[in-house]
Amino acid sequence: MDGLKKVSIILISAILLLLPGAFGLDFSMGTSNGINGASESIRLNAPLESSLISSTEARPVSHVTSMTFKGNGPYKFEKTFSSLSRGEHVRLAAGMKDSKRFVHSYDIETRKQDRIRVSQSLDVDQGKMVECSTEAWNSRGQSAKVGLKMDSGSLDGYRSYGDASSDSVVADQEATIPAGSRFSVFSEAKQGIFAMRSMGLMSSSAALDIKTTTAAEKKRSMILNMASKSKDKVKDQDKKGN
């Protein structure tokens, strides 16, 4: 008889909810193989007739979760995710006061003993007071944060992630901002008592691709902000011109 072999059990569950005007929704789900388990709980202000789709994959040493929210009107999401040792953290926030349509998703890409990496995406059609941010920090006093605010307009392809390990943290965001939109970008990096901050209010006559990366590792901190004319929009304009 062969010796005992380690078996990895993967458990997957999914749920779809229609939320008729429910606000302040509490939702939780969990999976277990009898020894190891995984669970997620969230609280959000859900707009009329919104939907939520969730899946969790659990393994003996880690688990990943994916959730997507779709709807219209106001929305508010805020959640902190921790590594298995609870020494590393990533906090996501997204929301708006009103919208014609929105889609918000987050994915726990990695959750291990000393590391947590979580990403989110947000697309908004005709939103008002749109805000989103991502922050990562660890027990060493290192932290990184990025955020974006827009008074009104549509947000196309917003993507961000936070990655926190026992010796470094990273926060990154990117999006396409439509022409004529007024928006602000925020970033911060901390290393103990040392802090770097950057904030800018921008408005452009052309669509912009923006990207912000903030990191703190060992004795080095970094903030990188970039904004350029949207390549996709330029291609569309060229086609119309021809």
mmCIF file of C-alpha atoms in Angstrom:
data_model
loop_
_atom_site.group_PDB
_atom_site.id
_atom_site.type_symbol
_atom_site.label_atom_id
_atom_site.label_comp_id
_atom_site.label_asym_id
_atom_site.label_seq_id
_atom_site.Cartn_x
_atom_site.Cartn_y
_atom_site.Cartn_z
ATOM 1 C CA MET A 1 0.000 0.000 0.000
ATOM 2 C CA ASP A 2 1.365 3.400 -0.973
ATOM 3 C CA GLY A 3 1.932 6.017 1.679
ATOM 4 C CA LEU A 4 -0.634 8.684 2.368
ATOM 5 C CA LYS A 5 -0.899 11.255 -0.401
ATOM 6 C CA LYS A 6 -1.847 14.887 0.041
ATOM 7 C CA VAL A 7 -5.158 15.614 -1.623
ATOM 8 C CA SER A 8 -6.246 19.092 -2.669
ATOM 9 C CA ILE A 9 -9.996 19.547 -2.677
ATOM 10 C CA ILE A 10 -11.467 22.378 -4.705
ATOM 11 C CA LEU A 11 -14.915 23.606 -3.790
ATOM 12 C CA ILE A 12 -16.726 26.054 -6.037
ATOM 13 C CA SER A 13 -20.005 27.802 -5.320
ATOM 14 C CA ALA A 14 -21.882 30.547 -7.128
ATOM 15 C CA ILE A 15 -24.967 32.633 -6.373
ATOM 16 C CA LEU A 16 -27.069 35.143 -8.293
ATOM 17 C CA LEU A 17 -29.270 37.537 -6.355
ATOM 18 C CA LEU A 18 -31.836 40.024 -7.624
ATOM 19 C CA LEU A 19 -32.095 42.780 -5.088
ATOM 20 C CA PRO A 20 -35.416 44.681 -5.386
ATOM 21 C CA GLY A 21 -34.533 47.992 -3.803
ATOM 22 C CA ALA A 22 -32.414 46.421 -1.043
ATOM 23 C CA PHE A 23 -30.012 48.787 0.679
ATOM 24 C CA GLY A 24 -27.469 47.924 3.341
ATOM 25 C CA LEU A 25 -27.366 44.302 2.195
ATOM 26 C CA ASP A 26 -25.355 41.820 4.276
ATOM 27 C CA PHE A 27 -24.161 38.822 2.274
ATOM 28 C CA SER A 28 -21.891 35.940 3.289
ATOM 29 C CA MET A 29 -20.855 32.652 1.768
ATOM 30 C CA GLY A 30 -18.471 29.871 2.721
ATOM 31 C CA THR A 31 -17.015 26.555 1.609
ATOM 32 C CA SER A 32 -15.370 23.742 3.550
ATOM 33 C CA ASN A 33 -13.992 20.237 3.022
ATOM 34 C CA GLY A 34 -14.459 19.386 6.714
ATOM 35 C CA ILE A 35 -10.953 20.486 7.689
ATOM 36 C CA ASN A 36 -10.117 23.605 5.702
ATOM 37 C CA GLY A 37 -12.541 26.293 4.663
ATOM 38 C CA ALA A 38 -12.974 29.721 3.163
ATOM 39 C CA SER A 39 -15.575 32.399 3.656
ATOM 40 C CA GLU A 40 -16.399 35.913 2.544
ATOM 41 C CA SER A 41 -18.828 38.434 3.964
ATOM 42 C CA ILE A 42 -19.660 41.827 2.488
ATOM 43 C CA ARG A 43 -21.918 44.772 3.154
ATOM 44 C CA LEU A 44 -23.010 47.129 0.411
ATOM 45 C CA ASN A 45 -25.663 49.641 -0.519
ATOM 46 C CA ALA A 46 -27.283 47.901 -3.475
ATOM 47 C CA PRO A 47 -29.343 49.814 -6.060
ATOM 48 C CA LEU A 48 -32.749 48.826 -7.398
ATOM 49 C CA GLU A 49 -32.815 45.595 -9.412
ATOM 50 C CA SER A 50 -29.077 45.003 -9.133
ATOM 51 C CA SER A 51 -27.497 41.573 -9.339
ATOM 52 C CA LEU A 52 -24.604 39.865 -7.613
ATOM 53 C CA ILE A 53 -22.637 36.873 -8.894
ATOM 54 C CA SER A 54 -20.067 35.223 -6.628
ATOM 55 C CA SER A 55 -17.758 32.211 -6.724
ATOM 56 C CA THR A 56 -15.222 30.858 -4.223
ATOM 57 C CA GLU A 57 -12.518 28.259 -4.853
ATOM 58 C CA ALA A 58 -11.044 26.740 -1.677
ATOM 59 C CA ARG A 59 -7.820 24.769 -1.272
ATOM 60 C CA PRO A 60 -6.085 23.466 1.865
ATOM 61 C CA VAL A 61 -3.619 26.405 1.977
ATOM 62 C CA SER A 62 -5.450 29.202 0.169
ATOM 63 C CA HIS A 63 -8.662 30.318 -1.494
ATOM 64 C CA VAL A 64 -9.748 32.788 -4.125
ATOM 65 C CA THR A 65 -13.023 34.625 -4.558
ATOM 66 C CA SER A 66 -14.601 36.556 -7.426
ATOM 67 C CA MET A 67 -17.668 38.803 -7.180
ATOM 68 C CA THR A 68 -19.468 41.015 -9.721
ATOM 69 C CA PHE A 69 -22.171 43.627 -9.072
ATOM 70 C CA LYS A 70 -24.368 45.127 -11.812
ATOM 71 C CA GLY A 71 -27.057 47.772 -11.559
ATOM 72 C CA ASN A 72 -27.981 51.458 -11.827
ATOM 73 C CA GLY A 73 -28.464 54.356 -9.450
ATOM 74 C CA PRO A 74 -26.398 54.881 -6.284
ATOM 75 C CA TYR A 75 -23.850 52.346 -5.089
ATOM 76 C CA LYS A 76 -21.335 52.004 -2.271
ATOM 77 C CA PHE A 77 -18.827 49.215 -1.682
ATOM 78 C CA GLU A 78 -16.040 49.025 0.886
ATOM 79 C CA LYS A 79 -14.114 45.988 2.121
ATOM 80 C CA THR A 80 -10.759 45.050 3.667
ATOM 81 C CA PHE A 81 -9.102 41.730 2.774
ATOM 82 C CA SER A 82 -6.368 40.109 4.876
ATOM 83 C CA SER A 83 -3.676 37.476 4.375
ATOM 84 C CA LEU A 84 -4.082 34.170 6.203
ATOM 85 C CA SER A 85 -1.696 35.395 8.934
ATOM 86 C CA ARG A 86 -3.691 38.670 9.066
ATOM 87 C CA GLY A 87 -0.493 40.707 8.890
ATOM 88 C CA GLU A 88 -1.059 42.014 5.345
ATOM 89 C CA HIS A 89 -4.140 43.846 4.099
ATOM 90 C CA VAL A 90 -5.792 45.305 0.975
ATOM 91 C CA ARG A 91 -8.759 47.663 1.168
ATOM 92 C CA LEU A 92 -11.045 48.358 -1.809
ATOM 93 C CA ALA A 93 -13.661 51.112 -2.093
ATOM 94 C CA ALA A 94 -15.950 52.041 -4.988
ATOM 95 C CA GLY A 95 -19.198 53.946 -5.362
ATOM 96 C CA MET A 96 -21.254 56.773 -6.794
ATOM 97 C CA LYS A 97 -24.271 58.900 -5.892
ATOM 98 C CA ASP A 98 -26.105 58.026 -9.106
ATOM 99 C CA SER A 99 -25.596 56.293 -12.445
ATOM 100 C CA LYS A 100 -27.439 55.120 -15.541
ATOM 101 C CA ARG A 101 -25.555 51.810 -15.407
ATOM 102 C CA PHE A 102 -22.524 50.371 -13.609
ATOM 103 C CA VAL A 103 -20.557 47.120 -13.339
ATOM 104 C CA HIS A 104 -18.213 46.566 -10.390
ATOM 105 C CA SER A 105 -16.086 43.457 -9.826
ATOM 106 C CA TYR A 106 -13.381 42.330 -7.462
ATOM 107 C CA ASP A 107 -11.104 39.297 -7.433
ATOM 108 C CA ILE A 108 -9.003 37.852 -4.630
ATOM 109 C CA GLU A 109 -6.126 36.759 -6.849
ATOM 110 C CA THR A 110 -3.785 35.539 -4.104
ATOM 111 C CA ARG A 111 -4.374 34.865 -0.427
ATOM 112 C CA LYS A 112 -1.529 33.108 1.355
ATOM 113 C CA GLN A 113 0.011 33.066 4.804
ATOM 114 C CA ASP A 114 2.065 36.235 4.265
ATOM 115 C CA ARG A 115 0.568 37.759 1.100
ATOM 116 C CA ILE A 116 -2.737 39.134 -0.171
ATOM 117 C CA ARG A 117 -3.413 40.502 -3.670
ATOM 118 C CA VAL A 118 -6.861 41.799 -4.663
ATOM 119 C CA SER A 119 -7.972 43.612 -7.820
ATOM 120 C CA GLN A 120 -11.132 45.483 -8.787
ATOM 121 C CA SER A 121 -12.726 46.910 -11.933
ATOM 122 C CA LEU A 122 -15.401 49.561 -12.393
ATOM 123 C CA ASP A 123 -17.295 50.773 -15.465
ATOM 124 C CA VAL A 124 -19.849 53.569 -15.073
ATOM 125 C CA ASP A 125 -22.267 55.053 -17.596
ATOM 126 C CA GLN A 126 -23.315 58.644 -16.786
ATOM 127 C CA GLY A 127 -22.313 58.576 -13.138
ATOM 128 C CA LYS A 128 -22.316 61.329 -10.528
ATOM 129 C CA MET A 129 -19.693 61.712 -7.794
ATOM 130 C CA VAL A 130 -17.836 58.554 -8.783
ATOM 131 C CA GLU A 131 -15.088 57.452 -6.370
ATOM 132 C CA CYS A 132 -12.778 54.437 -6.188
ATOM 133 C CA SER A 133 -9.608 53.630 -4.256
ATOM 134 C CA THR A 134 -7.255 50.779 -3.406
ATOM 135 C CA GLU A 135 -4.912 50.597 -0.425
ATOM 136 C CA ALA A 136 -2.374 47.962 0.639
ATOM 137 C CA TRP A 137 -0.434 47.782 3.918
ATOM 138 C CA ASN A 138 1.497 45.347 6.113
ATOM 139 C CA SER A 139 2.733 44.920 9.684
ATOM 140 C CA ARG A 140 6.087 46.594 8.865
ATOM 141 C CA GLY A 141 4.417 50.000 8.582
ATOM 142 C CA GLN A 142 4.577 50.044 4.791
ATOM 143 C CA SER A 143 1.500 51.225 2.885
ATOM 144 C CA ALA A 144 0.501 52.282 -0.624
ATOM 145 C CA LYS A 145 -2.733 53.869 -1.797
ATOM 146 C CA VAL A 146 -4.231 55.086 -5.081
ATOM 147 C CA GLY A 147 -7.605 56.683 -5.765
ATOM 148 C CA LEU A 148 -9.700 58.501 -8.331
ATOM 149 C CA LYS A 149 -12.682 60.860 -8.093
ATOM 150 C CA MET A 150 -14.900 62.197 -10.885
ATOM 151 C CA ASP A 151 -17.679 64.770 -10.486
ATOM 152 C CA SER A 152 -19.816 63.466 -13.341
ATOM 153 C CA GLY A 153 -19.492 61.489 -16.556
ATOM 154 C CA SER A 154 -18.608 57.950 -17.617
ATOM 155 C CA LEU A 155 -15.689 55.891 -16.395
ATOM 156 C CA ASP A 156 -14.320 53.383 -18.892
ATOM 157 C CA GLY A 157 -12.223 50.383 -17.894
ATOM 158 C CA TYR A 158 -11.122 51.406 -14.415
ATOM 159 C CA ARG A 159 -8.787 48.729 -13.066
ATOM 160 C CA SER A 160 -6.786 48.669 -9.842
ATOM 161 C CA TYR A 161 -5.036 46.209 -7.567
ATOM 162 C CA GLY A 162 -3.426 46.109 -4.152
ATOM 163 C CA ASP A 163 -0.627 43.660 -3.338
ATOM 164 C CA ALA A 164 0.699 43.348 0.214
ATOM 165 C CA SER A 165 3.386 40.924 1.347
ATOM 166 C CA SER A 166 5.510 40.700 4.489
ATOM 167 C CA ASP A 167 8.220 42.973 3.026
ATOM 168 C CA SER A 168 6.562 45.186 0.373
ATOM 169 C CA VAL A 169 3.274 46.758 -0.756
ATOM 170 C CA VAL A 170 2.006 47.991 -4.138
ATOM 171 C CA ALA A 171 -1.155 49.825 -5.255
ATOM 172 C CA ASP A 172 -1.878 50.467 -8.931
ATOM 173 C CA GLN A 173 -4.760 51.921 -10.972
ATOM 174 C CA GLU A 174 -5.560 52.757 -14.595
ATOM 175 C CA ALA A 175 -8.589 54.012 -16.520
ATOM 176 C CA THR A 176 -9.780 55.928 -19.563
ATOM 177 C CA ILE A 177 -11.336 59.316 -18.761
ATOM 178 C CA PRO A 178 -13.725 60.748 -21.415
ATOM 179 C CA ALA A 179 -13.100 64.195 -22.899
ATOM 180 C CA GLY A 180 -14.514 67.106 -20.916
ATOM 181 C CA SER A 181 -14.475 65.246 -17.611
ATOM 182 C CA ARG A 182 -13.144 66.835 -14.447
ATOM 183 C CA PHE A 183 -11.387 64.378 -12.190
ATOM 184 C CA SER A 184 -8.730 64.071 -9.500
ATOM 185 C CA VAL A 185 -6.085 61.407 -8.880
ATOM 186 C CA PHE A 186 -4.650 60.637 -5.454
ATOM 187 C CA SER A 187 -1.635 58.528 -4.451
ATOM 188 C CA GLU A 188 0.325 57.931 -1.254
ATOM 189 C CA ALA A 189 3.268 55.793 -0.116
ATOM 190 C CA LYS A 190 4.387 55.314 3.488
ATOM 191 C CA GLN A 191 7.463 53.715 4.990
ATOM 192 C CA GLY A 192 7.188 53.966 8.781
ATOM 193 C CA ILE A 193 7.006 57.680 9.635
ATOM 194 C CA PHE A 194 8.143 58.733 6.147
ATOM 195 C CA ALA A 195 5.325 59.565 3.719
ATOM 196 C CA MET A 196 5.023 60.681 0.088
ATOM 197 C CA ARG A 197 1.764 62.100 -1.282
ATOM 198 C CA SER A 198 0.546 63.274 -4.668
ATOM 199 C CA MET A 199 -2.795 64.795 -5.675
ATOM 200 C CA GLY A 200 -3.903 66.508 -8.861
ATOM 201 C CA LEU A 201 -7.137 67.932 -10.279
ATOM 202 C CA MET A 202 -7.339 67.549 -14.055
ATOM 203 C CA SER A 203 -9.628 68.371 -16.958
ATOM 204 C CA SER A 204 -8.977 67.741 -20.643
ATOM 205 C CA SER A 205 -10.583 68.401 -24.017
ATOM 206 C CA ALA A 206 -9.420 64.933 -25.142
ATOM 207 C CA ALA A 207 -9.985 61.479 -23.678
ATOM 208 C CA LEU A 208 -7.107 60.469 -21.399
ATOM 209 C CA ASP A 209 -5.552 57.178 -20.382
ATOM 210 C CA ILE A 210 -4.319 57.543 -16.803
ATOM 211 C CA LYS A 211 -2.157 55.232 -14.706
ATOM 212 C CA THR A 212 -0.903 55.531 -11.120
ATOM 213 C CA THR A 213 1.524 53.184 -9.389
ATOM 214 C CA THR A 214 2.550 53.502 -5.735
ATOM 215 C CA ALA A 215 4.946 51.171 -3.925
ATOM 216 C CA ALA A 216 6.933 50.787 -0.706
ATOM 217 C CA GLU A 217 9.595 48.106 -0.375
ATOM 218 C CA LYS A 218 12.457 47.814 2.119
ATOM 219 C CA LYS A 219 14.021 51.313 2.158
ATOM 220 C CA ARG A 220 12.504 52.614 -1.083
ATOM 221 C CA SER A 221 9.167 54.285 -1.828
ATOM 222 C CA MET A 222 7.805 55.319 -5.226
ATOM 223 C CA ILE A 223 4.893 57.232 -6.756
ATOM 224 C CA LEU A 224 4.400 57.276 -10.536
ATOM 225 C CA ASN A 225 1.558 59.206 -12.216
ATOM 226 C CA MET A 226 0.998 59.160 -15.978
ATOM 227 C CA ALA A 227 -1.654 60.708 -18.212
ATOM 228 C CA SER A 228 -1.689 60.545 -22.020
ATOM 229 C CA LYS A 229 -4.151 61.021 -24.865
ATOM 230 C CA SER A 230 -6.194 57.863 -25.175
ATOM 231 C CA LYS A 231 -4.872 55.654 -27.980
ATOM 232 C CA ASP A 232 -8.253 53.962 -28.470
ATOM 233 C CA LYS A 233 -10.013 57.312 -28.842
ATOM 234 C CA VAL A 234 -7.350 58.543 -31.268
ATOM 235 C CA LYS A 235 -7.899 55.463 -33.467
ATOM 236 C CA ASP A 236 -11.653 56.071 -33.461
ATOM 237 C CA GLN A 237 -11.146 59.700 -34.470
ATOM 238 C CA ASP A 238 -8.776 58.693 -37.286
ATOM 239 C CA LYS A 239 -11.337 56.248 -38.667
ATOM 240 C CA LYS A 240 -14.012 58.942 -38.672
ATOM 241 C CA GLY A 241 -11.635 61.341 -40.430
ATOM 242 C CA ASN A 242 -10.992 58.835 -43.193
#
